[in-house]
């Protein structure tokens, strides 16, 4: 039976047949559940638009109690009831979820209940169960985050991003889900050791290694990465080091919360290098790139830019 949004919608509202319930439950027991992750992300985007209190630029701030409960997940009550028949304690715990939504241009720092620290990049979000650290430590990331994980072998720390699951016992790593034009997810390890896995293959990363993944990935191949470029956002910068121009535009979109429409003529051919303070306006960054690559910038609406041929 195919698992899609319509079936998940039925399941979480308690409208499935017995056969459909068995199929979805078997699916949810798998290590990777990309369709469910996408469904949750969709619900989040539609319901969690509450703005976060703004903070001063260039400083980090701990979030204690800032998380807003994702209202839409209350509709999972019927689903929890179905699962209660088999394991009441486990699934009652899953009824309450929190989301952290960084809607501004500043970096947010949160200390989790286990002592792990999460830096959330601008225009990024994180979802986790309110019972985090009671039985497990699992997070769902959209955007970019840096994780400094408290060592606890009994409770592995896992971050879900699309089809990827990154698991650490005690380490520091960066994950970016939308810094590449083709939607590639990048996991970069700075300290310790992590496992990065999908439902079909996995690999172990060592410090200084990165793996990237998209729908066309056949296997994980760890490669070296530029630590300055990966960690730039935590240093209050935007660093490009021979970065493909279309990926540079994607990262600007991600960090600045804007939309950039790119003429196909500028895809896959040109690269950009340079460093900008994180506070640099979008227009100024694009104008610097325009000087080198000779495209024309058209502003469309309040927060949309078109990159077109001269």
PDB file of N, CA and C in Angstrom, residues 212-300:
ATOM      1  N   UNK A 212      26.761  14.701   1.522  1.00  0.00           N
ATOM      2  CA  UNK A 212      25.618  15.408   0.958  1.00  0.00           C
ATOM      3  C   UNK A 212      24.637  14.390   0.402  1.00  0.00           C
ATOM      4  N   UNK A 213      23.362  14.765   0.409  1.00  0.00           N
ATOM      5  CA  UNK A 213      22.334  13.830  -0.037  1.00  0.00           C
ATOM      6  C   UNK A 213      21.206  14.574  -0.732  1.00  0.00           C
ATOM      7  N   UNK A 214      20.769  14.038  -1.871  1.00  0.00           N
ATOM      8  CA  UNK A 214      19.508  14.456  -2.482  1.00  0.00           C
ATOM      9  C   UNK A 214      18.863  13.217  -3.100  1.00  0.00           C
ATOM     10  N   UNK A 215      17.783  13.385  -3.798  1.00  0.00           N
ATOM     11  CA  UNK A 215      17.046  12.237  -4.326  1.00  0.00           C
ATOM     12  C   UNK A 215      17.826  11.447  -5.365  1.00  0.00           C
ATOM     13  N   UNK A 216      18.893  12.036  -5.925  1.00  0.00           N
ATOM     14  CA  UNK A 216      19.692  11.335  -6.938  1.00  0.00           C
ATOM     15  C   UNK A 216      20.921  10.643  -6.344  1.00  0.00           C
ATOM     16  N   UNK A 217      21.105  10.761  -5.020  1.00  0.00           N
ATOM     17  CA  UNK A 217      22.285  10.178  -4.388  1.00  0.00           C
ATOM     18  C   UNK A 217      22.227   8.654  -4.446  1.00  0.00           C
ATOM     19  N   UNK A 218      23.282   8.034  -4.953  1.00  0.00           N
ATOM     20  CA  UNK A 218      23.349   6.573  -5.033  1.00  0.00           C
ATOM     21  C   UNK A 218      23.990   5.988  -3.784  1.00  0.00           C
ATOM     22  N   UNK A 219      24.927   6.712  -3.176  1.00  0.00           N
ATOM     23  CA  UNK A 219      25.595   6.257  -1.961  1.00  0.00           C
ATOM     24  C   UNK A 219      26.294   7.439  -1.319  1.00  0.00           C
ATOM     25  N   UNK A 220      26.564   7.319  -0.016  1.00  0.00           N
ATOM     26  CA  UNK A 220      27.259   8.378   0.687  1.00  0.00           C
ATOM     27  C   UNK A 220      28.759   8.290   0.416  1.00  0.00           C
ATOM     28  N   UNK A 221      29.352   9.422   0.059  1.00  0.00           N
ATOM     29  CA  UNK A 221      30.806   9.489  -0.126  1.00  0.00           C
ATOM     30  C   UNK A 221      31.313  10.663   0.706  1.00  0.00           C
ATOM     31  N   UNK A 222      31.905  10.408   1.883  1.00  0.00           N
ATOM     32  CA  UNK A 222      32.408  11.503   2.716  1.00  0.00           C
ATOM     33  C   UNK A 222      33.500  12.300   1.996  1.00  0.00           C
ATOM     34  N   UNK A 223      33.450  13.621   2.136  1.00  0.00           N
ATOM     35  CA  UNK A 223      34.461  14.500   1.542  1.00  0.00           C
ATOM     36  C   UNK A 223      34.877  15.533   2.583  1.00  0.00           C
ATOM     37  N   UNK A 224      36.048  16.155   2.357  1.00  0.00           N
ATOM     38  CA  UNK A 224      36.504  17.228   3.236  1.00  0.00           C
ATOM     39  C   UNK A 224      35.687  18.490   2.957  1.00  0.00           C
ATOM     40  N   UNK A 225      35.599  19.372   3.949  1.00  0.00           N
ATOM     41  CA  UNK A 225      34.850  20.612   3.757  1.00  0.00           C
ATOM     42  C   UNK A 225      35.620  21.781   4.346  1.00  0.00           C
ATOM     43  N   UNK A 226      35.250  22.970   3.919  1.00  0.00           N
ATOM     44  CA  UNK A 226      35.839  24.207   4.412  1.00  0.00           C
ATOM     45  C   UNK A 226      35.097  24.598   5.698  1.00  0.00           C
ATOM     46  N   UNK A 227      35.778  24.452   6.841  1.00  0.00           N
ATOM     47  CA  UNK A 227      35.128  24.723   8.126  1.00  0.00           C
ATOM     48  C   UNK A 227      34.639  26.170   8.223  1.00  0.00           C
ATOM     49  N   UNK A 228      35.406  27.084   7.645  1.00  0.00           N
ATOM     50  CA  UNK A 228      35.021  28.500   7.695  1.00  0.00           C
ATOM     51  C   UNK A 228      33.703  28.728   6.958  1.00  0.00           C
ATOM     52  N   UNK A 229      33.534  28.066   5.823  1.00  0.00           N
ATOM     53  CA  UNK A 229      32.318  28.249   5.037  1.00  0.00           C
ATOM     54  C   UNK A 229      31.125  27.605   5.726  1.00  0.00           C
ATOM     55  N   UNK A 230      31.318  26.413   6.288  1.00  0.00           N
ATOM     56  CA  UNK A 230      30.215  25.712   6.945  1.00  0.00           C
ATOM     57  C   UNK A 230      29.772  26.436   8.216  1.00  0.00           C
ATOM     58  N   UNK A 231      30.735  26.974   8.958  1.00  0.00           N
ATOM     59  CA  UNK A 231      30.424  27.615  10.246  1.00  0.00           C
ATOM     60  C   UNK A 231      30.242  29.126  10.136  1.00  0.00           C
ATOM     61  N   UNK A 232      30.189  29.664   8.928  1.00  0.00           N
ATOM     62  CA  UNK A 232      30.164  31.115   8.762  1.00  0.00           C
ATOM     63  C   UNK A 232      29.015  31.777   9.492  1.00  0.00           C
ATOM     64  N   UNK A 233      27.830  31.166   9.451  1.00  0.00           N
ATOM     65  CA  UNK A 233      26.659  31.806  10.039  1.00  0.00           C
ATOM     66  C   UNK A 233      26.786  31.958  11.552  1.00  0.00           C
ATOM     67  N   UNK A 234      27.510  31.037  12.199  1.00  0.00           N
ATOM     68  CA  UNK A 234      27.709  31.143  13.644  1.00  0.00           C
ATOM     69  C   UNK A 234      28.747  32.209  13.994  1.00  0.00           C
ATOM     70  N   UNK A 235      29.551  32.604  13.012  1.00  0.00           N
ATOM     71  CA  UNK A 235      30.545  33.652  13.211  1.00  0.00           C
ATOM     72  C   UNK A 235      30.042  35.013  12.739  1.00  0.00           C
ATOM     73  N   UNK A 236      28.757  35.089  12.387  1.00  0.00           N
ATOM     74  CA  UNK A 236      28.196  36.362  11.927  1.00  0.00           C
ATOM     75  C   UNK A 236      28.653  36.755  10.539  1.00  0.00           C
ATOM     76  N   UNK A 237      28.895  35.740   9.685  1.00  0.00           N
ATOM     77  CA  UNK A 237      29.374  36.007   8.332  1.00  0.00           C
ATOM     78  C   UNK A 237      28.612  35.163   7.321  1.00  0.00           C
ATOM     79  N   UNK A 238      28.825  35.494   6.047  1.00  0.00           N
ATOM     80  CA  UNK A 238      28.390  34.657   4.939  1.00  0.00           C
ATOM     81  C   UNK A 238      29.608  34.474   4.038  1.00  0.00           C
ATOM     82  N   UNK A 239      30.146  33.252   4.033  1.00  0.00           N
ATOM     83  CA  UNK A 239      31.407  32.981   3.342  1.00  0.00           C
ATOM     84  C   UNK A 239      31.152  32.106   2.121  1.00  0.00           C
ATOM     85  N   UNK A 240      31.687  32.530   0.985  1.00  0.00           N
ATOM     86  CA  UNK A 240      31.620  31.741  -0.248  1.00  0.00           C
ATOM     87  C   UNK A 240      33.045  31.412  -0.683  1.00  0.00           C
ATOM     88  N   UNK A 241      33.328  30.149  -0.927  1.00  0.00           N
ATOM     89  CA  UNK A 241      34.654  29.707  -1.329  1.00  0.00           C
ATOM     90  C   UNK A 241      34.525  28.855  -2.587  1.00  0.00           C
ATOM     91  N   UNK A 242      34.653  29.485  -3.732  1.00  0.00           N
ATOM     92  CA  UNK A 242      34.448  28.812  -5.014  1.00  0.00           C
ATOM     93  C   UNK A 242      33.093  28.093  -5.026  1.00  0.00           C
ATOM     94  N   UNK A 243      32.096  28.783  -4.511  1.00  0.00           N
ATOM     95  CA  UNK A 243      30.740  28.238  -4.415  1.00  0.00           C
ATOM     96  C   UNK A 243      30.003  28.436  -5.730  1.00  0.00           C
ATOM     97  N   UNK A 244      29.377  27.383  -6.280  1.00  0.00           N
ATOM     98  CA  UNK A 244      28.574  27.577  -7.488  1.00  0.00           C
ATOM     99  C   UNK A 244      27.574  28.711  -7.278  1.00  0.00           C
ATOM    100  N   UNK A 245      27.440  29.564  -8.287  1.00  0.00           N
ATOM    101  CA  UNK A 245      26.626  30.763  -8.150  1.00  0.00           C
ATOM    102  C   UNK A 245      25.193  30.437  -7.729  1.00  0.00           C
ATOM    103  N   UNK A 246      24.609  29.362  -8.311  1.00  0.00           N
ATOM    104  CA  UNK A 246      23.232  29.039  -7.957  1.00  0.00           C
ATOM    105  C   UNK A 246      23.111  28.577  -6.501  1.00  0.00           C
ATOM    106  N   UNK A 247      24.182  27.934  -5.954  1.00  0.00           N
ATOM    107  CA  UNK A 247      24.173  27.556  -4.543  1.00  0.00           C
ATOM    108  C   UNK A 247      24.323  28.783  -3.646  1.00  0.00           C
ATOM    109  N   UNK A 248      25.096  29.756  -4.114  1.00  0.00           N
ATOM    110  CA  UNK A 248      25.226  31.011  -3.370  1.00  0.00           C
ATOM    111  C   UNK A 248      23.868  31.703  -3.266  1.00  0.00           C
ATOM    112  N   UNK A 249      23.118  31.723  -4.365  1.00  0.00           N
ATOM    113  CA  UNK A 249      21.779  32.318  -4.329  1.00  0.00           C
ATOM    114  C   UNK A 249      20.872  31.549  -3.366  1.00  0.00           C
ATOM    115  N   UNK A 250      20.982  30.219  -3.375  1.00  0.00           N
ATOM    116  CA  UNK A 250      20.156  29.402  -2.482  1.00  0.00           C
ATOM    117  C   UNK A 250      20.473  29.712  -1.024  1.00  0.00           C
ATOM    118  N   UNK A 251      21.762  29.892  -0.717  1.00  0.00           N
ATOM    119  CA  UNK A 251      22.138  30.183   0.669  1.00  0.00           C
ATOM    120  C   UNK A 251      21.661  31.572   1.091  1.00  0.00           C
ATOM    121  N   UNK A 252      21.728  32.542   0.168  1.00  0.00           N
ATOM    122  CA  UNK A 252      21.213  33.881   0.482  1.00  0.00           C
ATOM    123  C   UNK A 252      19.719  33.798   0.785  1.00  0.00           C
ATOM    124  N   UNK A 253      18.999  33.045  -0.032  1.00  0.00           N
ATOM    125  CA  UNK A 253      17.563  32.843   0.218  1.00  0.00           C
ATOM    126  C   UNK A 253      17.328  32.296   1.615  1.00  0.00           C
ATOM    127  N   UNK A 254      18.085  31.243   1.958  1.00  0.00           N
ATOM    128  CA  UNK A 254      17.921  30.567   3.242  1.00  0.00           C
ATOM    129  C   UNK A 254      18.226  31.492   4.411  1.00  0.00           C
ATOM    130  N   UNK A 255      19.329  32.215   4.321  1.00  0.00           N
ATOM    131  CA  UNK A 255      19.772  33.047   5.445  1.00  0.00           C
ATOM    132  C   UNK A 255      18.960  34.324   5.578  1.00  0.00           C
ATOM    133  N   UNK A 256      18.498  34.861   4.461  1.00  0.00           N
ATOM    134  CA  UNK A 256      17.823  36.156   4.479  1.00  0.00           C
ATOM    135  C   UNK A 256      16.306  36.055   4.404  1.00  0.00           C
ATOM    136  N   UNK A 257      15.795  34.849   4.182  1.00  0.00           N
ATOM    137  CA  UNK A 257      14.347  34.685   4.115  1.00  0.00           C
ATOM    138  C   UNK A 257      13.704  35.370   2.929  1.00  0.00           C
ATOM    139  N   UNK A 258      14.458  35.464   1.824  1.00  0.00           N
ATOM    140  CA  UNK A 258      13.930  36.101   0.623  1.00  0.00           C
ATOM    141  C   UNK A 258      13.749  35.050  -0.479  1.00  0.00           C
ATOM    142  N   UNK A 259      13.322  35.492  -1.650  1.00  0.00           N
ATOM    143  CA  UNK A 259      13.178  34.598  -2.794  1.00  0.00           C
ATOM    144  C   UNK A 259      14.011  35.152  -3.953  1.00  0.00           C
ATOM    145  N   UNK A 260      14.829  34.276  -4.552  1.00  0.00           N
ATOM    146  CA  UNK A 260      15.663  34.684  -5.686  1.00  0.00           C
ATOM    147  C   UNK A 260      15.334  33.789  -6.880  1.00  0.00           C
ATOM    148  N   UNK A 261      14.880  34.400  -7.959  1.00  0.00           N
ATOM    149  CA  UNK A 261      14.545  33.673  -9.187  1.00  0.00           C
ATOM    150  C   UNK A 261      15.731  33.804 -10.133  1.00  0.00           C
ATOM    151  N   UNK A 262      16.295  32.659 -10.555  1.00  0.00           N
ATOM    152  CA  UNK A 262      17.547  32.679 -11.317  1.00  0.00           C
ATOM    153  C   UNK A 262      17.318  32.277 -12.762  1.00  0.00           C
ATOM    154  N   UNK A 263      17.812  33.108 -13.674  1.00  0.00           N
ATOM    155  CA  UNK A 263      17.797  32.781 -15.099  1.00  0.00           C
ATOM    156  C   UNK A 263      18.633  31.522 -15.316  1.00  0.00           C
ATOM    157  N   UNK A 264      18.118  30.508 -16.040  1.00  0.00           N
ATOM    158  CA  UNK A 264      18.873  29.274 -16.282  1.00  0.00           C
ATOM    159  C   UNK A 264      20.263  29.505 -16.872  1.00  0.00           C
ATOM    160  N   UNK A 265      20.473  30.639 -17.515  1.00  0.00           N
ATOM    161  CA  UNK A 265      21.783  30.934 -18.108  1.00  0.00           C
ATOM    162  C   UNK A 265      22.881  31.045 -17.059  1.00  0.00           C
ATOM    163  N   UNK A 266      22.506  31.263 -15.788  1.00  0.00           N
ATOM    164  CA  UNK A 266      23.507  31.433 -14.740  1.00  0.00           C
ATOM    165  C   UNK A 266      23.660  30.178 -13.876  1.00  0.00           C
ATOM    166  N   UNK A 267      23.083  29.065 -14.282  1.00  0.00           N
ATOM    167  CA  UNK A 267      23.161  27.839 -13.501  1.00  0.00           C
ATOM    168  C   UNK A 267      24.274  26.927 -14.008  1.00  0.00           C
ATOM    169  N   UNK A 268      25.041  26.389 -13.052  1.00  0.00           N
ATOM    170  CA  UNK A 268      26.016  25.354 -13.365  1.00  0.00           C
ATOM    171  C   UNK A 268      27.277  25.797 -14.064  1.00  0.00           C
ATOM    172  N   UNK A 269      27.526  27.085 -14.167  1.00  0.00           N
ATOM    173  CA  UNK A 269      28.684  27.539 -14.929  1.00  0.00           C
ATOM    174  C   UNK A 269      29.646  28.401 -14.119  1.00  0.00           C
ATOM    175  N   UNK A 270      29.156  29.181 -13.181  1.00  0.00           N
ATOM    176  CA  UNK A 270      29.976  30.196 -12.537  1.00  0.00           C
ATOM    177  C   UNK A 270      30.118  29.930 -11.042  1.00  0.00           C
ATOM    178  N   UNK A 271      31.226  30.428 -10.478  1.00  0.00           N
ATOM    179  CA  UNK A 271      31.476  30.267  -9.053  1.00  0.00           C
ATOM    180  C   UNK A 271      31.781  31.624  -8.436  1.00  0.00           C
ATOM    181  N   UNK A 272      31.581  31.683  -7.110  1.00  0.00           N
ATOM    182  CA  UNK A 272      31.772  32.948  -6.419  1.00  0.00           C
ATOM    183  C   UNK A 272      32.575  32.718  -5.145  1.00  0.00           C
ATOM    184  N   UNK A 273      33.452  33.661  -4.814  1.00  0.00           N
ATOM    185  CA  UNK A 273      34.212  33.660  -3.562  1.00  0.00           C
ATOM    186  C   UNK A 273      34.096  35.044  -2.927  1.00  0.00           C
ATOM    187  N   UNK A 274      34.059  35.057  -1.619  1.00  0.00           N
ATOM    188  CA  UNK A 274      33.962  36.335  -0.922  1.00  0.00           C
ATOM    189  C   UNK A 274      33.363  36.150   0.452  1.00  0.00           C
ATOM    190  N   UNK A 275      33.529  37.149   1.306  1.00  0.00           N
ATOM    191  CA  UNK A 275      32.994  37.115   2.670  1.00  0.00           C
ATOM    192  C   UNK A 275      32.199  38.386   2.930  1.00  0.00           C
ATOM    193  N   UNK A 276      30.996  38.204   3.482  1.00  0.00           N
ATOM    194  CA  UNK A 276      30.119  39.337   3.788  1.00  0.00           C
ATOM    195  C   UNK A 276      29.688  39.238   5.255  1.00  0.00           C
ATOM    196  N   UNK A 277      29.604  40.358   5.987  1.00  0.00           N
ATOM    197  CA  UNK A 277      28.978  40.322   7.312  1.00  0.00           C
ATOM    198  C   UNK A 277      27.538  39.841   7.175  1.00  0.00           C
ATOM    199  N   UNK A 278      27.069  39.088   8.152  1.00  0.00           N
ATOM    200  CA  UNK A 278      25.709  38.543   8.076  1.00  0.00           C
ATOM    201  C   UNK A 278      24.654  39.632   7.965  1.00  0.00           C
ATOM    202  N   UNK A 279      24.984  40.832   8.441  1.00  0.00           N
ATOM    203  CA  UNK A 279      24.010  41.934   8.416  1.00  0.00           C
ATOM    204  C   UNK A 279      23.945  42.644   7.065  1.00  0.00           C
ATOM    205  N   UNK A 280      24.784  42.241   6.113  1.00  0.00           N
ATOM    206  CA  UNK A 280      24.796  42.908   4.805  1.00  0.00           C
ATOM    207  C   UNK A 280      23.448  42.738   4.107  1.00  0.00           C
ATOM    208  N   UNK A 281      22.824  43.802   3.639  1.00  0.00           N
ATOM    209  CA  UNK A 281      21.535  43.675   2.941  1.00  0.00           C
ATOM    210  C   UNK A 281      21.650  42.793   1.692  1.00  0.00           C
ATOM    211  N   UNK A 282      20.558  42.141   1.354  1.00  0.00           N
ATOM    212  CA  UNK A 282      20.527  41.271   0.177  1.00  0.00           C
ATOM    213  C   UNK A 282      20.979  42.021  -1.068  1.00  0.00           C
ATOM    214  N   UNK A 283      20.475  43.224  -1.245  1.00  0.00           N
ATOM    215  CA  UNK A 283      20.807  44.004  -2.440  1.00  0.00           C
ATOM    216  C   UNK A 283      22.318  44.206  -2.580  1.00  0.00           C
ATOM    217  N   UNK A 284      23.000  44.478  -1.455  1.00  0.00           N
ATOM    218  CA  UNK A 284      24.440  44.732  -1.506  1.00  0.00           C
ATOM    219  C   UNK A 284      25.222  43.478  -1.885  1.00  0.00           C
ATOM    220  N   UNK A 285      24.783  42.313  -1.371  1.00  0.00           N
ATOM    221  CA  UNK A 285      25.460  41.061  -1.722  1.00  0.00           C
ATOM    222  C   UNK A 285      25.273  40.768  -3.208  1.00  0.00           C
ATOM    223  N   UNK A 286      24.050  40.921  -3.683  1.00  0.00           N
ATOM    224  CA  UNK A 286      23.777  40.646  -5.098  1.00  0.00           C
ATOM    225  C   UNK A 286      24.512  41.629  -6.004  1.00  0.00           C
ATOM    226  N   UNK A 287      24.605  42.865  -5.568  1.00  0.00           N
ATOM    227  CA  UNK A 287      25.309  43.865  -6.394  1.00  0.00           C
ATOM    228  C   UNK A 287      26.796  43.540  -6.507  1.00  0.00           C
ATOM    229  N   UNK A 288      27.400  43.010  -5.421  1.00  0.00           N
ATOM    230  CA  UNK A 288      28.812  42.623  -5.473  1.00  0.00           C
ATOM    231  C   UNK A 288      29.011  41.470  -6.453  1.00  0.00           C
ATOM    232  N   UNK A 289      28.081  40.511  -6.443  1.00  0.00           N
ATOM    233  CA  UNK A 289      28.164  39.384  -7.372  1.00  0.00           C
ATOM    234  C   UNK A 289      27.884  39.855  -8.803  1.00  0.00           C
ATOM    235  N   UNK A 290      26.980  40.805  -8.919  1.00  0.00           N
ATOM    236  CA  UNK A 290      26.632  41.351 -10.234  1.00  0.00           C
ATOM    237  C   UNK A 290      27.854  41.979 -10.896  1.00  0.00           C
ATOM    238  N   UNK A 291      28.688  42.643 -10.095  1.00  0.00           N
ATOM    239  CA  UNK A 291      29.876  43.317 -10.625  1.00  0.00           C
ATOM    240  C   UNK A 291      30.825  42.311 -11.279  1.00  0.00           C
ATOM    241  N   UNK A 292      30.924  41.093 -10.688  1.00  0.00           N
ATOM    242  CA  UNK A 292      31.838  40.062 -11.203  1.00  0.00           C
ATOM    243  C   UNK A 292      31.216  39.287 -12.354  1.00  0.00           C
ATOM    244  N   UNK A 293      29.934  38.936 -12.222  1.00  0.00           N
ATOM    245  CA  UNK A 293      29.324  37.995 -13.167  1.00  0.00           C
ATOM    246  C   UNK A 293      28.412  38.655 -14.207  1.00  0.00           C
ATOM    247  N   UNK A 294      28.160  39.940 -14.073  1.00  0.00           N
ATOM    248  CA  UNK A 294      27.487  40.666 -15.137  1.00  0.00           C
ATOM    249  C   UNK A 294      26.027  40.367 -15.358  1.00  0.00           C
ATOM    250  N   UNK A 295      25.313  39.912 -14.336  1.00  0.00           N
ATOM    251  CA  UNK A 295      23.876  39.734 -14.501  1.00  0.00           C
ATOM    252  C   UNK A 295      23.151  41.020 -14.117  1.00  0.00           C
ATOM    253  N   UNK A 296      21.848  41.015 -14.323  1.00  0.00           N
ATOM    254  CA  UNK A 296      21.030  42.181 -13.954  1.00  0.00           C
ATOM    255  C   UNK A 296      20.071  41.764 -12.843  1.00  0.00           C
ATOM    256  N   UNK A 297      19.852  42.661 -11.880  1.00  0.00           N
ATOM    257  CA  UNK A 297      18.976  42.376 -10.742  1.00  0.00           C
ATOM    258  C   UNK A 297      17.663  43.123 -10.914  1.00  0.00           C
ATOM    259  N   UNK A 298      16.568  42.414 -10.828  1.00  0.00           N
ATOM    260  CA  UNK A 298      15.245  43.039 -10.854  1.00  0.00           C
ATOM    261  C   UNK A 298      14.539  42.722  -9.534  1.00  0.00           C
ATOM    262  N   UNK A 299      14.127  43.754  -8.821  1.00  0.00           N
ATOM    263  CA  UNK A 299      13.383  43.532  -7.595  1.00  0.00           C
ATOM    264  C   UNK A 299      11.901  43.449  -7.912  1.00  0.00           C
ATOM    265  N   UNK A 300      11.289  42.344  -7.464  1.00  0.00           N
ATOM    266  CA  UNK A 300       9.877  42.114  -7.737  1.00  0.00           C
ATOM    267  C   UNK A 300       9.141  41.955  -6.413  1.00  0.00           C
TER     268      UNK A 300
END
